[in-house]
Amino acid sequence: MGKSIVSKGKSVKEALDLALELLHVSRDEVDIEILETEKKGVLGLMSKPAVIRVVVKDSSVVLLSPDIVVESLEDVVENLVIEEHSNTVAFPKVAKSVRNEADLAGKVWVSDGLIFCKDAEDKYPLIAPVKNIQLYKNDVLVERTEIISELDVLRVDLQDEELAPSWELKMSPDKMEVVLVVTAGFKVITRLKDKEPSNYIHLELEEKRIPVTMDTAPVMHKLKELGVTFGVSYSDIALACSSETGGNFVIAKGLPPTQGKNGYFQPLQDTDIKKCVKERDDGTVDYREVTEFPSADYGQVLGIVIAPTAGVVGTSVTNEPVLPIEVHPVIVKPGRGVALVEDNTKVIATETGHPEVKLKGQLALISVTPKLVIVKDVTLDIGNVRYKGDVEVQGSVQDGMLVDARGNLLVRCNVNRATILAGKSILVQNNIIASSITAGKGSLLKSELAQLLDEVIRQMKNMYTAINQLSTVSAFKVGSLTVTGLGPLLRILCDGKFKSFSTLTATLVTKVNGGSDVLDNEWLSFVESLYKNFVTTRVSTLKSVEDILTFIRQAEVLYASTKISDDEKVFIKSEFVQNSELYSSGDILIAGHGVYNSKLHAKGSIVIDGFVRGGDLYAEKSVNIVEVGARGGGTDMKIAVSETGYIRVKRVLDDTTIQVGSKTQKLMFQMSNLYARLDDDGSLQIS
């Protein structure tokens, strides 16, 4: 007999074709024996294969390999190791006990998703469908418990569910990142749940949910369409496409540019005025320490000019260059008492005095303000002192005299019946008697100038817009402006849509000229040029709208200079005050015996490390005092703060009125550790 194999297939023909292919023979060269015919399962989920034996008539025919004799295709298939790559779901197998024919008689069961039954003479198997299962017996829908037999054709309609995955590519507006947004897909496979043999069973379903992954090819094609060629992560694309849960996956990243650094001025000397306040062992503050004003000597290096550092160009995901932010050098404008040396990389002092550095964006204004030192009392022999800088009086300021300093003022002894004005801080190391003291006298003026200048800037910007709009009108001759300038047009605008501009500018000019003793020359030259070009238009030198932009930029720089930072706030400091009036745009610090029958007004806080007998005190932020009032009364006084401020007093004696915001209360009895402020409802709280 020739070589033979046993072959299986869904049909006899399929089994035969497989055997002929393995034997490398034709149909005429073999004999066929059908061992089992195919049989379809009840549900169509599993079928019984056809089994045939194929015998080669010519024994010389060689099978797949001359070294291997294939006894049975079943043996070959049994020994195959197949790596599954499909989405086939393996349902859990139900352990089946060994059954004999007698045990199955009259029973029905479900095995591998198929319904089986065994007839019996004395018992009838029963089956009942449940919700969501459509069972057909001989093509008739079963709606209740039904008797079945081996001759019945049973069918269950089951529908698998599948949701295909979806995706979307999102590129950031700056083309520095591409995100693959994946919505996960899945497939739900449904089959009958296995049931042990029983006279009566309820059908049940079981489901398996398996993920459906995506092909990476469409994603790669879309990236190509978008021109994404740089920073693509193929591993992240594969991870995203095989994700079972979906999500956002960054699949391409550009190389961000390395930002550079603007040039800047690096001071080599401290230019800030320090209060040098020390804390005592008991936690209280000692205000008796002398405030120091920094100074520079001839030839001293005040700082160095650091050049800008350029950034490094980056790359977008579309392989386009991404430029870093443009860097700018610092522009050093030397003022009085300074000079630039070594190719403008160092700033040195050419005079002795107080160094000042004002930074406005990339503009550094550096100067040395010489300090005027008066080695004796300020009397009639010297006359009134007016000085655009710091002043030090090593003696006292005597009756009827005036000291007006644009910078800081130091009086090492007393101020007696005198007037003291300073653009910045005032330090009187001893007593202030029957005098008027004002620190930060330019603050109020700058506040008024800020309001005027803000409106001037707004109207100039509107003029700029209006002229640009006129330039688009065909009847408007843009070229004529080069001959006549903007003067005639500005006159028309100021007489029409901007009627208030002339009055506004005139008010600004008057305010600046009146405060020339406390304002920089930039203010004076700006308002002079503003008035000439916008109000006295017949001599206007403006030729184009770009000239208006220049004025706007100058005005914005001056407006920024009106803002007072915390580091620039001033103070008045003394040991004792009697029958005097003190005004400070910052704080007032009395560090000695206290205050008697005086008026103190501070935009910041008032701190008195001693007593207060009579007078009026007002501070916007807070008032802190050791003792207020006098035993036995007779010294009426008032302490007030703004609605956001508070008052603290360690000991309160008789006849003291306190006010927070608009809420007032007179204290008729002695108190300790008073703390007054407004609560959230605006009511005065005293504790």
PDB file of N, CA and C in Angstrom, residues 148-225:
ATOM      1  N   ILE A 148     -37.554  19.889  23.900  1.00  0.00           N
ATOM      2  CA  ILE A 148     -36.740  19.675  22.699  1.00  0.00           C
ATOM      3  C   ILE A 148     -36.351  18.220  22.603  1.00  0.00           C
ATOM      4  N   SER A 149     -35.942  17.845  21.403  1.00  0.00           N
ATOM      5  CA  SER A 149     -35.484  16.460  21.165  1.00  0.00           C
ATOM      6  C   SER A 149     -34.288  16.503  20.245  1.00  0.00           C
ATOM      7  N   GLU A 150     -33.713  15.325  20.041  1.00  0.00           N
ATOM      8  CA  GLU A 150     -32.520  15.242  19.195  1.00  0.00           C
ATOM      9  C   GLU A 150     -32.822  15.602  17.755  1.00  0.00           C
ATOM     10  N   LEU A 151     -34.070  15.478  17.347  1.00  0.00           N
ATOM     11  CA  LEU A 151     -34.421  15.746  15.959  1.00  0.00           C
ATOM     12  C   LEU A 151     -34.653  17.230  15.684  1.00  0.00           C
ATOM     13  N   ASP A 152     -34.777  18.020  16.746  1.00  0.00           N
ATOM     14  CA  ASP A 152     -35.037  19.443  16.552  1.00  0.00           C
ATOM     15  C   ASP A 152     -33.774  20.171  16.086  1.00  0.00           C
ATOM     16  N   VAL A 153     -33.996  21.171  15.230  1.00  0.00           N
ATOM     17  CA  VAL A 153     -32.903  22.063  14.803  1.00  0.00           C
ATOM     18  C   VAL A 153     -33.015  23.348  15.626  1.00  0.00           C
ATOM     19  N   LEU A 154     -32.027  23.559  16.473  1.00  0.00           N
ATOM     20  CA  LEU A 154     -32.026  24.722  17.353  1.00  0.00           C
ATOM     21  C   LEU A 154     -31.040  25.779  16.827  1.00  0.00           C
ATOM     22  N   ARG A 155     -31.467  27.033  16.891  1.00  0.00           N
ATOM     23  CA  ARG A 155     -30.621  28.119  16.408  1.00  0.00           C
ATOM     24  C   ARG A 155     -30.770  29.339  17.319  1.00  0.00           C
ATOM     25  N   VAL A 156     -29.670  29.946  17.629  1.00  0.00           N
ATOM     26  CA  VAL A 156     -29.669  31.167  18.439  1.00  0.00           C
ATOM     27  C   VAL A 156     -29.008  32.289  17.622  1.00  0.00           C
ATOM     28  N   ASP A 157     -29.739  33.408  17.473  1.00  0.00           N
ATOM     29  CA  ASP A 157     -29.177  34.560  16.755  1.00  0.00           C
ATOM     30  C   ASP A 157     -28.347  35.409  17.715  1.00  0.00           C
ATOM     31  N   LEU A 158     -27.063  35.461  17.479  1.00  0.00           N
ATOM     32  CA  LEU A 158     -26.146  36.261  18.301  1.00  0.00           C
ATOM     33  C   LEU A 158     -25.454  37.296  17.417  1.00  0.00           C
ATOM     34  N   GLN A 159     -25.363  38.518  17.919  1.00  0.00           N
ATOM     35  CA  GLN A 159     -24.736  39.594  17.167  1.00  0.00           C
ATOM     36  C   GLN A 159     -23.496  40.098  17.912  1.00  0.00           C
ATOM     37  N   ASP A 160     -22.370  40.037  17.267  1.00  0.00           N
ATOM     38  CA  ASP A 160     -21.157  40.627  17.841  1.00  0.00           C
ATOM     39  C   ASP A 160     -21.172  42.143  17.618  1.00  0.00           C
ATOM     40  N   GLU A 161     -20.598  42.873  18.554  1.00  0.00           N
ATOM     41  CA  GLU A 161     -20.537  44.343  18.486  1.00  0.00           C
ATOM     42  C   GLU A 161     -19.095  44.780  18.272  1.00  0.00           C
ATOM     43  N   GLU A 162     -18.908  45.745  17.379  1.00  0.00           N
ATOM     44  CA  GLU A 162     -17.547  46.229  17.130  1.00  0.00           C
ATOM     45  C   GLU A 162     -17.566  47.738  16.927  1.00  0.00           C
ATOM     46  N   LEU A 163     -16.684  48.431  17.645  1.00  0.00           N
ATOM     47  CA  LEU A 163     -16.494  49.871  17.499  1.00  0.00           C
ATOM     48  C   LEU A 163     -15.067  50.119  17.037  1.00  0.00           C
ATOM     49  N   ALA A 164     -14.948  50.616  15.838  1.00  0.00           N
ATOM     50  CA  ALA A 164     -13.607  50.852  15.290  1.00  0.00           C
ATOM     51  C   ALA A 164     -12.935  52.008  16.019  1.00  0.00           C
ATOM     52  N   PRO A 165     -11.638  51.911  16.249  1.00  0.00           N
ATOM     53  CA  PRO A 165     -10.927  53.024  16.890  1.00  0.00           C
ATOM     54  C   PRO A 165     -10.881  54.230  15.949  1.00  0.00           C
ATOM     55  N   SER A 166     -10.808  55.441  16.549  1.00  0.00           N
ATOM     56  CA  SER A 166     -10.688  56.663  15.758  1.00  0.00           C
ATOM     57  C   SER A 166      -9.507  57.472  16.280  1.00  0.00           C
ATOM     58  N   TRP A 167      -9.032  58.374  15.465  1.00  0.00           N
ATOM     59  CA  TRP A 167      -7.865  59.158  15.861  1.00  0.00           C
ATOM     60  C   TRP A 167      -7.890  60.513  15.164  1.00  0.00           C
ATOM     61  N   GLU A 168      -7.103  61.406  15.722  1.00  0.00           N
ATOM     62  CA  GLU A 168      -6.993  62.766  15.193  1.00  0.00           C
ATOM     63  C   GLU A 168      -5.620  63.312  15.538  1.00  0.00           C
ATOM     64  N   LEU A 169      -5.038  64.025  14.605  1.00  0.00           N
ATOM     65  CA  LEU A 169      -3.745  64.669  14.846  1.00  0.00           C
ATOM     66  C   LEU A 169      -3.968  66.151  15.138  1.00  0.00           C
ATOM     67  N   LYS A 170      -3.317  66.635  16.191  1.00  0.00           N
ATOM     68  CA  LYS A 170      -3.396  68.044  16.547  1.00  0.00           C
ATOM     69  C   LYS A 170      -1.991  68.620  16.623  1.00  0.00           C
ATOM     70  N   MET A 171      -1.767  69.630  15.814  1.00  0.00           N
ATOM     71  CA  MET A 171      -0.465  70.311  15.832  1.00  0.00           C
ATOM     72  C   MET A 171      -0.621  71.627  16.580  1.00  0.00           C
ATOM     73  N   SER A 172       0.293  71.917  17.483  1.00  0.00           N
ATOM     74  CA  SER A 172       0.239  73.154  18.250  1.00  0.00           C
ATOM     75  C   SER A 172       0.407  74.346  17.314  1.00  0.00           C
ATOM     76  N   PRO A 173      -0.175  75.505  17.673  1.00  0.00           N
ATOM     77  CA  PRO A 173      -0.070  76.683  16.792  1.00  0.00           C
ATOM     78  C   PRO A 173       1.368  77.076  16.474  1.00  0.00           C
ATOM     79  N   ASP A 174       2.275  76.825  17.414  1.00  0.00           N
ATOM     80  CA  ASP A 174       3.673  77.194  17.164  1.00  0.00           C
ATOM     81  C   ASP A 174       4.452  76.094  16.445  1.00  0.00           C
ATOM     82  N   LYS A 175       3.750  75.018  16.049  1.00  0.00           N
ATOM     83  CA  LYS A 175       4.361  73.900  15.318  1.00  0.00           C
ATOM     84  C   LYS A 175       5.502  73.241  16.094  1.00  0.00           C
ATOM     85  N   MET A 176       5.385  73.250  17.415  1.00  0.00           N
ATOM     86  CA  MET A 176       6.432  72.643  18.235  1.00  0.00           C
ATOM     87  C   MET A 176       6.017  71.288  18.800  1.00  0.00           C
ATOM     88  N   GLU A 177       4.778  70.859  18.533  1.00  0.00           N
ATOM     89  CA  GLU A 177       4.325  69.597  19.104  1.00  0.00           C
ATOM     90  C   GLU A 177       3.161  69.055  18.284  1.00  0.00           C
ATOM     91  N   VAL A 178       3.162  67.738  18.097  1.00  0.00           N
ATOM     92  CA  VAL A 178       2.046  67.052  17.455  1.00  0.00           C
ATOM     93  C   VAL A 178       1.510  66.018  18.423  1.00  0.00           C
ATOM     94  N   VAL A 179       0.193  66.060  18.657  1.00  0.00           N
ATOM     95  CA  VAL A 179      -0.451  65.129  19.581  1.00  0.00           C
ATOM     96  C   VAL A 179      -1.390  64.233  18.789  1.00  0.00           C
ATOM     97  N   LEU A 180      -1.278  62.931  19.018  1.00  0.00           N
ATOM     98  CA  LEU A 180      -2.187  61.952  18.423  1.00  0.00           C
ATOM     99  C   LEU A 180      -3.264  61.643  19.454  1.00  0.00           C
ATOM    100  N   VAL A 181      -4.486  62.057  19.145  1.00  0.00           N
ATOM    101  CA  VAL A 181      -5.623  61.824  20.040  1.00  0.00           C
ATOM    102  C   VAL A 181      -6.313  60.535  19.595  1.00  0.00           C
ATOM    103  N   VAL A 182      -6.282  59.518  20.429  1.00  0.00           N
ATOM    104  CA  VAL A 182      -6.810  58.192  20.085  1.00  0.00           C
ATOM    105  C   VAL A 182      -8.055  57.905  20.913  1.00  0.00           C
ATOM    106  N   THR A 183      -9.129  57.525  20.222  1.00  0.00           N
ATOM    107  CA  THR A 183     -10.323  56.997  20.888  1.00  0.00           C
ATOM    108  C   THR A 183     -10.306  55.489  20.698  1.00  0.00           C
ATOM    109  N   ALA A 184     -10.225  54.745  21.793  1.00  0.00           N
ATOM    110  CA  ALA A 184     -10.018  53.301  21.731  1.00  0.00           C
ATOM    111  C   ALA A 184     -11.193  52.601  21.051  1.00  0.00           C
ATOM    112  N   GLY A 185     -10.886  51.549  20.294  1.00  0.00           N
ATOM    113  CA  GLY A 185     -11.908  50.699  19.703  1.00  0.00           C
ATOM    114  C   GLY A 185     -11.965  49.356  20.413  1.00  0.00           C
ATOM    115  N   PHE A 186     -13.053  48.655  20.211  1.00  0.00           N
ATOM    116  CA  PHE A 186     -13.185  47.354  20.864  1.00  0.00           C
ATOM    117  C   PHE A 186     -14.155  46.481  20.070  1.00  0.00           C
ATOM    118  N   LYS A 187     -14.100  45.174  20.363  1.00  0.00           N
ATOM    119  CA  LYS A 187     -15.001  44.197  19.765  1.00  0.00           C
ATOM    120  C   LYS A 187     -15.554  43.327  20.879  1.00  0.00           C
ATOM    121  N   VAL A 188     -16.869  43.177  20.871  1.00  0.00           N
ATOM    122  CA  VAL A 188     -17.528  42.337  21.874  1.00  0.00           C
ATOM    123  C   VAL A 188     -18.044  41.085  21.179  1.00  0.00           C
ATOM    124  N   ILE A 189     -17.530  39.912  21.591  1.00  0.00           N
ATOM    125  CA  ILE A 189     -17.948  38.620  21.025  1.00  0.00           C
ATOM    126  C   ILE A 189     -18.868  37.940  22.026  1.00  0.00           C
ATOM    127  N   THR A 190     -20.017  37.509  21.515  1.00  0.00           N
ATOM    128  CA  THR A 190     -21.046  36.909  22.376  1.00  0.00           C
ATOM    129  C   THR A 190     -21.256  35.447  21.997  1.00  0.00           C
ATOM    130  N   ARG A 191     -21.417  34.572  23.005  1.00  0.00           N
ATOM    131  CA  ARG A 191     -21.760  33.164  22.774  1.00  0.00           C
ATOM    132  C   ARG A 191     -22.526  32.646  23.968  1.00  0.00           C
ATOM    133  N   LEU A 192     -23.094  31.437  23.781  1.00  0.00           N
ATOM    134  CA  LEU A 192     -23.838  30.819  24.870  1.00  0.00           C
ATOM    135  C   LEU A 192     -22.897  30.341  25.956  1.00  0.00           C
ATOM    136  N   LYS A 193     -23.332  30.510  27.167  1.00  0.00           N
ATOM    137  CA  LYS A 193     -22.554  30.049  28.305  1.00  0.00           C
ATOM    138  C   LYS A 193     -22.770  28.547  28.499  1.00  0.00           C
ATOM    139  N   ASP A 194     -21.665  27.837  28.739  1.00  0.00           N
ATOM    140  CA  ASP A 194     -21.765  26.386  28.938  1.00  0.00           C
ATOM    141  C   ASP A 194     -22.665  26.065  30.118  1.00  0.00           C
ATOM    142  N   LYS A 195     -23.476  24.987  29.940  1.00  0.00           N
ATOM    143  CA  LYS A 195     -24.374  24.510  30.991  1.00  0.00           C
ATOM    144  C   LYS A 195     -24.181  23.007  31.165  1.00  0.00           C
ATOM    145  N   GLU A 196     -24.149  22.577  32.403  1.00  0.00           N
ATOM    146  CA  GLU A 196     -24.058  21.150  32.689  1.00  0.00           C
ATOM    147  C   GLU A 196     -25.369  20.466  32.316  1.00  0.00           C
ATOM    148  N   PRO A 197     -25.310  19.178  31.945  1.00  0.00           N
ATOM    149  CA  PRO A 197     -26.534  18.435  31.578  1.00  0.00           C
ATOM    150  C   PRO A 197     -27.564  18.510  32.697  1.00  0.00           C
ATOM    151  N   SER A 198     -28.805  18.813  32.295  1.00  0.00           N
ATOM    152  CA  SER A 198     -29.893  18.927  33.253  1.00  0.00           C
ATOM    153  C   SER A 198     -31.197  18.699  32.510  1.00  0.00           C
ATOM    154  N   ASN A 199     -32.247  18.323  33.264  1.00  0.00           N
ATOM    155  CA  ASN A 199     -33.555  18.150  32.645  1.00  0.00           C
ATOM    156  C   ASN A 199     -34.119  19.492  32.175  1.00  0.00           C
ATOM    157  N   TYR A 200     -33.642  20.587  32.793  1.00  0.00           N
ATOM    158  CA  TYR A 200     -34.204  21.903  32.481  1.00  0.00           C
ATOM    159  C   TYR A 200     -33.095  22.944  32.652  1.00  0.00           C
ATOM    160  N   ILE A 201     -32.881  23.732  31.605  1.00  0.00           N
ATOM    161  CA  ILE A 201     -31.842  24.761  31.698  1.00  0.00           C
ATOM    162  C   ILE A 201     -32.381  26.089  31.187  1.00  0.00           C
ATOM    163  N   HIS A 202     -31.833  27.185  31.750  1.00  0.00           N
ATOM    164  CA  HIS A 202     -32.047  28.542  31.238  1.00  0.00           C
ATOM    165  C   HIS A 202     -30.810  28.928  30.435  1.00  0.00           C
ATOM    166  N   LEU A 203     -31.037  29.388  29.237  1.00  0.00           N
ATOM    167  CA  LEU A 203     -29.897  29.818  28.432  1.00  0.00           C
ATOM    168  C   LEU A 203     -29.330  31.133  28.983  1.00  0.00           C
ATOM    169  N   GLU A 204     -28.021  31.262  28.948  1.00  0.00           N
ATOM    170  CA  GLU A 204     -27.344  32.492  29.361  1.00  0.00           C
ATOM    171  C   GLU A 204     -26.268  32.841  28.345  1.00  0.00           C
ATOM    172  N   LEU A 205     -25.960  34.112  28.289  1.00  0.00           N
ATOM    173  CA  LEU A 205     -24.916  34.590  27.385  1.00  0.00           C
ATOM    174  C   LEU A 205     -23.661  34.963  28.169  1.00  0.00           C
ATOM    175  N   GLU A 206     -22.534  34.869  27.507  1.00  0.00           N
ATOM    176  CA  GLU A 206     -21.289  35.402  28.057  1.00  0.00           C
ATOM    177  C   GLU A 206     -20.589  36.191  26.959  1.00  0.00           C
ATOM    178  N   GLU A 207     -19.963  37.302  27.393  1.00  0.00           N
ATOM    179  CA  GLU A 207     -19.324  38.200  26.444  1.00  0.00           C
ATOM    180  C   GLU A 207     -17.842  38.355  26.754  1.00  0.00           C
ATOM    181  N   LYS A 208     -17.095  38.592  25.720  1.00  0.00           N
ATOM    182  CA  LYS A 208     -15.684  38.909  25.852  1.00  0.00           C
ATOM    183  C   LYS A 208     -15.408  40.193  25.071  1.00  0.00           C
ATOM    184  N   ARG A 209     -14.815  41.141  25.754  1.00  0.00           N
ATOM    185  CA  ARG A 209     -14.490  42.441  25.130  1.00  0.00           C
ATOM    186  C   ARG A 209     -12.998  42.459  24.822  1.00  0.00           C
ATOM    187  N   ILE A 210     -12.654  42.650  23.595  1.00  0.00           N
ATOM    188  CA  ILE A 210     -11.245  42.674  23.201  1.00  0.00           C
ATOM    189  C   ILE A 210     -10.953  44.001  22.505  1.00  0.00           C
ATOM    190  N   PRO A 211      -9.784  44.555  22.728  1.00  0.00           N
ATOM    191  CA  PRO A 211      -9.431  45.821  22.080  1.00  0.00           C
ATOM    192  C   PRO A 211      -9.166  45.637  20.592  1.00  0.00           C
ATOM    193  N   VAL A 212      -9.465  46.684  19.849  1.00  0.00           N
ATOM    194  CA  VAL A 212      -9.162  46.707  18.423  1.00  0.00           C
ATOM    195  C   VAL A 212      -8.111  47.790  18.196  1.00  0.00           C
ATOM    196  N   THR A 213      -6.968  47.401  17.772  1.00  0.00           N
ATOM    197  CA  THR A 213      -5.864  48.353  17.589  1.00  0.00           C
ATOM    198  C   THR A 213      -5.895  48.953  16.186  1.00  0.00           C
ATOM    199  N   MET A 214      -5.061  49.989  16.001  1.00  0.00           N
ATOM    200  CA  MET A 214      -5.035  50.712  14.735  1.00  0.00           C
ATOM    201  C   MET A 214      -3.765  50.376  13.964  1.00  0.00           C
ATOM    202  N   ASP A 215      -3.854  50.628  12.666  1.00  0.00           N
ATOM    203  CA  ASP A 215      -2.686  50.520  11.808  1.00  0.00           C
ATOM    204  C   ASP A 215      -1.930  51.852  11.854  1.00  0.00           C
ATOM    205  N   THR A 216      -0.633  51.793  11.910  1.00  0.00           N
ATOM    206  CA  THR A 216       0.171  53.024  11.977  1.00  0.00           C
ATOM    207  C   THR A 216       0.296  53.725  10.623  1.00  0.00           C
ATOM    208  N   ALA A 217       0.004  53.010   9.546  1.00  0.00           N
ATOM    209  CA  ALA A 217       0.231  53.580   8.208  1.00  0.00           C
ATOM    210  C   ALA A 217      -0.576  54.853   7.966  1.00  0.00           C
ATOM    211  N   PRO A 218      -1.896  54.902   8.306  1.00  0.00           N
ATOM    212  CA  PRO A 218      -2.637  56.158   8.073  1.00  0.00           C
ATOM    213  C   PRO A 218      -2.078  57.338   8.870  1.00  0.00           C
ATOM    214  N   VAL A 219      -1.601  57.065  10.085  1.00  0.00           N
ATOM    215  CA  VAL A 219      -1.027  58.134  10.893  1.00  0.00           C
ATOM    216  C   VAL A 219       0.236  58.680  10.229  1.00  0.00           C
ATOM    217  N   MET A 220       1.077  57.763   9.766  1.00  0.00           N
ATOM    218  CA  MET A 220       2.307  58.197   9.102  1.00  0.00           C
ATOM    219  C   MET A 220       1.985  58.990   7.828  1.00  0.00           C
ATOM    220  N   HIS A 221       0.946  58.551   7.113  1.00  0.00           N
ATOM    221  CA  HIS A 221       0.558  59.265   5.890  1.00  0.00           C
ATOM    222  C   HIS A 221       0.078  60.678   6.214  1.00  0.00           C
ATOM    223  N   LYS A 222      -0.700  60.814   7.305  1.00  0.00           N
ATOM    224  CA  LYS A 222      -1.197  62.131   7.695  1.00  0.00           C
ATOM    225  C   LYS A 222      -0.053  63.049   8.141  1.00  0.00           C
ATOM    226  N   LEU A 223       0.916  62.488   8.863  1.00  0.00           N
ATOM    227  CA  LEU A 223       2.087  63.290   9.254  1.00  0.00           C
ATOM    228  C   LEU A 223       2.808  63.826   8.024  1.00  0.00           C
ATOM    229  N   LYS A 224       2.887  62.979   7.005  1.00  0.00           N
ATOM    230  CA  LYS A 224       3.549  63.403   5.768  1.00  0.00           C
ATOM    231  C   LYS A 224       2.764  64.527   5.109  1.00  0.00           C
ATOM    232  N   GLU A 225       1.418  64.422   5.122  1.00  0.00           N
ATOM    233  CA  GLU A 225       0.586  65.481   4.552  1.00  0.00           C
ATOM    234  C   GLU A 225       0.805  66.809   5.272  1.00  0.00           C
TER     235      GLU A 225
END
